[in-house]
Amino acid sequence: MDVPEPTRLGLHELADGRRLAWGEWGAADGVAVLLCPGAATSRRLGFGADVVDALGIRLISVDRPGLGASDPAPGRTLRDWADDIAEFAAGRGIDDLAVVGYSAGGPFALACAAAGVASRAAVVAGADEFAVLGDALPGDLRDMVGAVGADPAAAEESFAEFGSPEALWRLIVAFSPETDLAVYRNPRFERAFRRAMADGFAQGAAGYARDTALAMSRWPFAAEDIRVPVDLWYGRLDTSPSHSPDFGAALARRIPGARHHLVRDAGGALLWTHAEEILRGLQDPSVPAGH
C-alpha cells in the first residue's frame, strides 16, 4: 500500500500572525476536502491519493496548532479550530469546503460542521463525545475523561508526559484487530504513518496533549444543532477503545439526518481501506448507509 507525500506543501499565515502548515493531494482546482488527521499525525499522511484525481478532489490536510509545522496556540478550543479553518479557507480562496475527521480528528471536523465552516462532513472511526457517555465507556477511557473533568491542567500535563511517537505507535498496534494490523504493518504504510507521527511531535508533546484534553472534554457545541450533511463511517471489526464504543450509533442519533455506515469487514483503518467510498459519500448523497 502506497501512501505518497503531499504533492504540495505550504504555510498559511493567519491574522494573528500564527501559521498553519498544510499539505495537498489531487487537482489544485478540485473540490476542496479538508482532512482533520488522527492523534498526533501531521499533514503528511493523507488518504485516497490514488483516487483523488479521478474524483476531482483537492484533499487538504492541515496541522493543528502545536503539531507538525503549525504554530502553537495554548489553551485553544474546538471552536478556535473552526475559526482557524474559516480564516484559512477564506485566505486561500476556498468558498465550499467538505471536511473529514479521522479518529481523534472527528471532534475537530464536527466543530467545523457545527460552525457552518464546512458544507458537509464525514467522521471516520471517530471519537464520540466521551464526556457525555459515562458508563458506556471502557474503564481506562472513563478514568481519563474523569481526570480531565476534575483537573484539566493536570490531565493535560500527564498526557504530555506520556506522548511520544513510539508510545502512540505501540498503543495503536496493541488495540488493533488483525484486519487493521495488515494495513499498519505494511512496510510502506508503517513508514509513512510513523514518519507522520514523528512530524506531529516535532515541537514536543504539547499539541498532542491539548488535542487529547479536548477529546476528553465536553464539546463547545451541541451535536443536535449540526445542520449540514454528516456521514459517520465505522468498521464493525474495530477494537480501539479510543473510537466510538458503539461504532457511532449514539452519535448518529444525535446529529440530525446523519447517515451511519457500519462496514462489516473493516476495522479502524477504513480511512485507507475504503477511501473511495468515503470520498464519494461526500460527493453523492445517494451512497447507502449501513454497509
XYZ file of C-alpha atoms in Angstrom:
291
model
C 0.000 0.000 0.000
C 1.472 3.305 -1.112
C 0.900 6.457 0.955
C 2.588 9.219 -1.030
C 3.780 12.511 0.386
C 1.633 15.564 -0.417
C 2.109 16.964 -3.898
C 2.034 20.495 -2.469
C 3.142 21.808 0.942
C 2.866 25.264 2.416
C 2.288 27.629 5.327
C -0.684 29.966 5.641
C -0.376 32.982 7.925
C -3.441 33.888 9.983
C -4.438 37.407 11.007
C -2.893 36.971 14.464
C 0.466 36.033 12.947
C 0.263 32.291 13.598
C 0.975 29.945 10.727
C -0.969 26.840 9.758
C 1.010 24.194 7.869
C -0.826 22.368 5.106
C -0.365 19.624 2.528
C -2.434 18.839 -0.564
C -3.089 15.975 -2.955
C -5.095 15.985 -6.176
C -6.031 18.788 -8.539
C -5.346 22.294 -7.235
C -8.722 23.399 -8.655
C -10.643 20.333 -7.427
C -13.455 20.118 -4.880
C -11.860 21.039 -1.541
C -11.943 18.345 1.161
C -10.186 19.088 4.446
C -8.749 16.172 6.431
C -8.554 16.545 10.217
C -5.940 13.857 10.966
C -5.876 11.418 13.866
C -3.910 11.855 17.070
C -0.507 13.495 16.615
C -0.265 12.723 12.900
C 0.799 15.545 10.653
C -0.375 16.874 7.310
C 1.983 14.446 5.573
C -0.344 11.434 5.997
C -3.271 11.623 3.599
C -5.650 9.040 2.188
C -7.121 8.146 -1.163
C -4.184 9.560 -3.105
C -4.886 7.009 -5.859
C -8.458 8.239 -6.407
C -8.499 11.992 -5.691
C -7.523 12.969 -9.229
C -10.187 10.760 -10.813
C -12.805 12.092 -8.392
C -11.811 15.712 -8.966
C -10.922 16.230 -5.304
C -8.376 18.597 -3.786
C -7.537 16.879 -0.489
C -6.069 19.271 2.069
C -4.595 18.266 5.426
C -3.764 20.948 7.993
C -1.600 20.515 11.089
C -3.481 21.538 14.210
C -1.734 24.194 16.330
C 1.393 22.868 18.013
C 1.566 19.791 15.761
C 3.814 19.378 12.755
C 4.789 22.813 11.495
C 1.735 24.783 12.716
C 2.449 27.389 15.384
C 1.170 26.641 18.907
C -1.989 28.196 20.344
C -2.006 27.384 24.078
C -5.467 26.970 25.529
C -7.075 26.552 22.117
C -10.574 25.062 21.823
C -12.561 23.188 19.216
C -14.290 26.463 18.324
C -10.883 28.075 17.798
C -10.055 25.339 15.292
C -13.238 26.068 13.333
C -12.345 29.766 13.347
C -8.820 28.997 12.121
C -10.166 26.861 9.273
C -12.714 29.512 8.300
C -9.893 32.043 8.008
C -7.624 29.533 6.264
C -10.297 28.692 3.670
C -11.157 32.341 3.004
C -7.497 33.262 2.667
C -6.898 30.516 0.130
C -9.983 31.266 -1.936
C -11.980 28.200 -0.883
C -15.687 29.031 -0.771
C -17.060 25.490 -0.445
C -15.344 23.060 1.918
C -16.105 19.488 2.914
C -14.357 18.028 5.949
C -13.259 14.547 7.040
C -12.255 13.789 10.626
C -10.356 10.586 11.351
C -10.181 9.103 14.866
C -9.184 11.937 17.248
C -9.794 14.339 14.376
C -13.519 13.575 14.469
C -14.492 16.275 17.001
C -12.450 18.838 15.057
C -14.332 18.002 11.854
C -17.668 18.226 13.654
C -16.656 21.599 15.125
C -16.247 22.853 11.543
C -19.644 21.378 10.631
C -21.343 22.903 13.677
C -19.896 26.332 12.891
C -21.014 26.164 9.270
C -17.404 26.351 8.093
C -17.892 23.046 6.244
C -20.861 22.397 3.984
C -20.719 18.625 4.601
C -18.722 16.312 6.831
C -17.572 12.738 7.305
C -16.318 11.218 10.554
C -14.265 8.047 10.097
C -13.642 5.774 13.105
C -14.094 8.984 15.032
C -14.044 9.791 18.702
C -17.517 10.346 20.161
C -18.256 12.984 22.814
C -16.745 10.868 25.581
C -17.663 13.306 28.352
C -21.377 12.570 27.895
C -21.127 8.776 27.551
C -20.388 7.931 31.199
C -20.642 4.228 31.971
C -20.769 3.340 28.276
C -17.002 3.966 28.135
C -14.322 1.332 28.819
C -12.773 1.724 32.280
C -9.431 3.284 31.297
C -11.075 5.757 28.953
C -13.683 6.624 31.599
C -10.849 7.343 34.045
C -9.168 9.680 31.561
C -12.413 11.582 31.000
C -12.856 11.845 34.769
C -9.326 13.150 35.209
C -9.885 15.893 32.628
C -13.151 16.851 34.298
C -11.548 17.019 37.749
C -8.359 18.906 36.848
C -7.955 19.757 33.142
C -4.483 21.308 33.511
C -3.050 18.357 35.431
C -4.577 15.875 32.987
C -3.137 17.736 30.016
C 0.286 17.719 31.679
C 0.061 13.951 32.183
C -0.861 13.437 28.511
C 2.241 15.409 27.527
C 4.429 13.207 29.731
C 3.084 10.083 28.013
C 3.106 11.431 24.499
C 5.746 10.265 22.049
C 5.657 8.752 18.562
C 6.841 5.375 19.827
C 4.357 5.231 22.722
C 1.474 6.148 20.429
C 2.507 3.590 17.810
C 2.666 0.835 20.443
C -0.799 1.813 21.678
C -2.268 1.718 18.177
C -0.790 -1.703 17.453
C -1.831 -3.122 20.837
C -5.502 -2.242 20.342
C -5.865 -3.029 16.642
C -7.525 -6.139 15.166
C -5.762 -8.263 12.584
C -7.605 -6.555 9.725
C -6.021 -3.242 10.763
C -2.613 -4.707 11.531
C -2.483 -5.942 7.952
C -2.636 -2.280 6.931
C -0.445 -0.771 9.650
C 2.312 -3.362 9.294
C 2.565 -2.974 5.547
C 6.151 -1.675 5.299
C 5.346 1.352 3.131
C 2.285 2.297 5.182
C 4.075 1.867 8.510
C 6.943 4.003 7.284
C 4.551 6.789 6.187
C 2.430 6.564 9.356
C 5.396 6.638 11.721
C 7.021 9.477 9.774
C 3.793 11.489 10.098
C 3.688 10.824 13.862
C 7.321 11.864 14.271
C 6.463 15.037 12.394
C 3.405 15.540 14.606
C 5.628 15.501 17.700
C 8.310 17.718 16.114
C 7.540 20.552 18.558
C 7.162 18.228 21.545
C 4.051 16.699 23.063
C 2.086 19.837 23.995
C -0.010 19.850 20.817
C -0.906 16.186 21.226
C -1.725 16.736 24.909
C -4.055 19.639 24.119
C -5.838 17.592 21.444
C -6.298 14.737 23.899
C -7.688 17.002 26.600
C -10.161 18.461 24.117
C -11.229 14.966 23.053
C -11.973 14.090 26.694
C -13.912 17.294 27.410
C -17.453 18.428 26.678
C -17.759 19.799 23.174
C -18.485 23.565 22.989
C -21.314 22.870 20.541
C -24.311 20.532 20.531
C -24.235 17.670 18.056
C -28.007 18.079 17.823
C -27.523 21.555 16.334
C -25.388 20.444 13.373
C -27.299 21.293 10.211
C -25.010 20.140 7.414
C -24.985 16.576 5.985
C -22.817 14.228 8.062
C -21.623 10.709 7.242
C -20.401 8.522 10.105
C -18.143 5.673 8.984
C -17.153 2.853 11.354
C -15.733 -0.643 10.942
C -17.522 -3.432 12.776
C -14.177 -5.137 13.464
C -12.657 -2.048 15.113
C -11.375 -2.792 18.630
C -9.832 0.574 19.506
C -11.150 1.944 22.830
C -10.487 5.499 21.655
C -13.074 5.285 18.887
C -16.810 5.323 19.444
C -17.744 2.489 21.857
C -20.925 1.701 19.886
C -19.489 2.342 16.407
C -21.128 5.748 16.187
C -24.727 4.635 16.755
C -25.397 7.098 19.582
C -23.687 9.903 17.692
C -25.816 9.147 14.640
C -28.962 9.534 16.741
C -27.793 12.948 17.983
C -26.861 14.503 14.638
C -29.971 15.342 12.593
C -30.075 13.351 9.363
C -26.672 11.722 9.884
C -26.001 8.693 7.693
C -24.466 5.845 9.667
C -22.241 3.488 7.683
C -21.143 0.366 9.590
C -18.776 -1.603 7.356
C -18.907 -5.272 8.242
C -15.441 -6.339 7.070
C -13.467 -3.271 8.168
C -11.710 -2.097 11.308
C -10.421 1.302 12.339
C -8.184 1.635 9.266
C -11.135 2.102 6.896
C -9.960 5.642 6.098
C -7.404 3.890 3.873
C -9.183 0.646 3.007
C -12.435 2.416 1.991
C -11.136 5.813 0.884
C -13.035 5.943 -2.400
C -16.392 5.138 -0.749
C -15.824 7.802 1.905
C -14.912 10.461 -0.646
C -17.763 9.513 -2.973
C -20.125 9.750 0.001
C -19.156 13.400 0.386
C -19.948 13.964 -3.285
C -23.076 11.823 -3.681
C -25.920 11.798 -1.106
C -27.303 8.580 -2.610
C -24.491 6.431 -1.166
C -26.353 3.925 1.071
C -25.766 3.783 4.809
C -25.303 0.719 6.993
C -22.950 -1.377 4.836
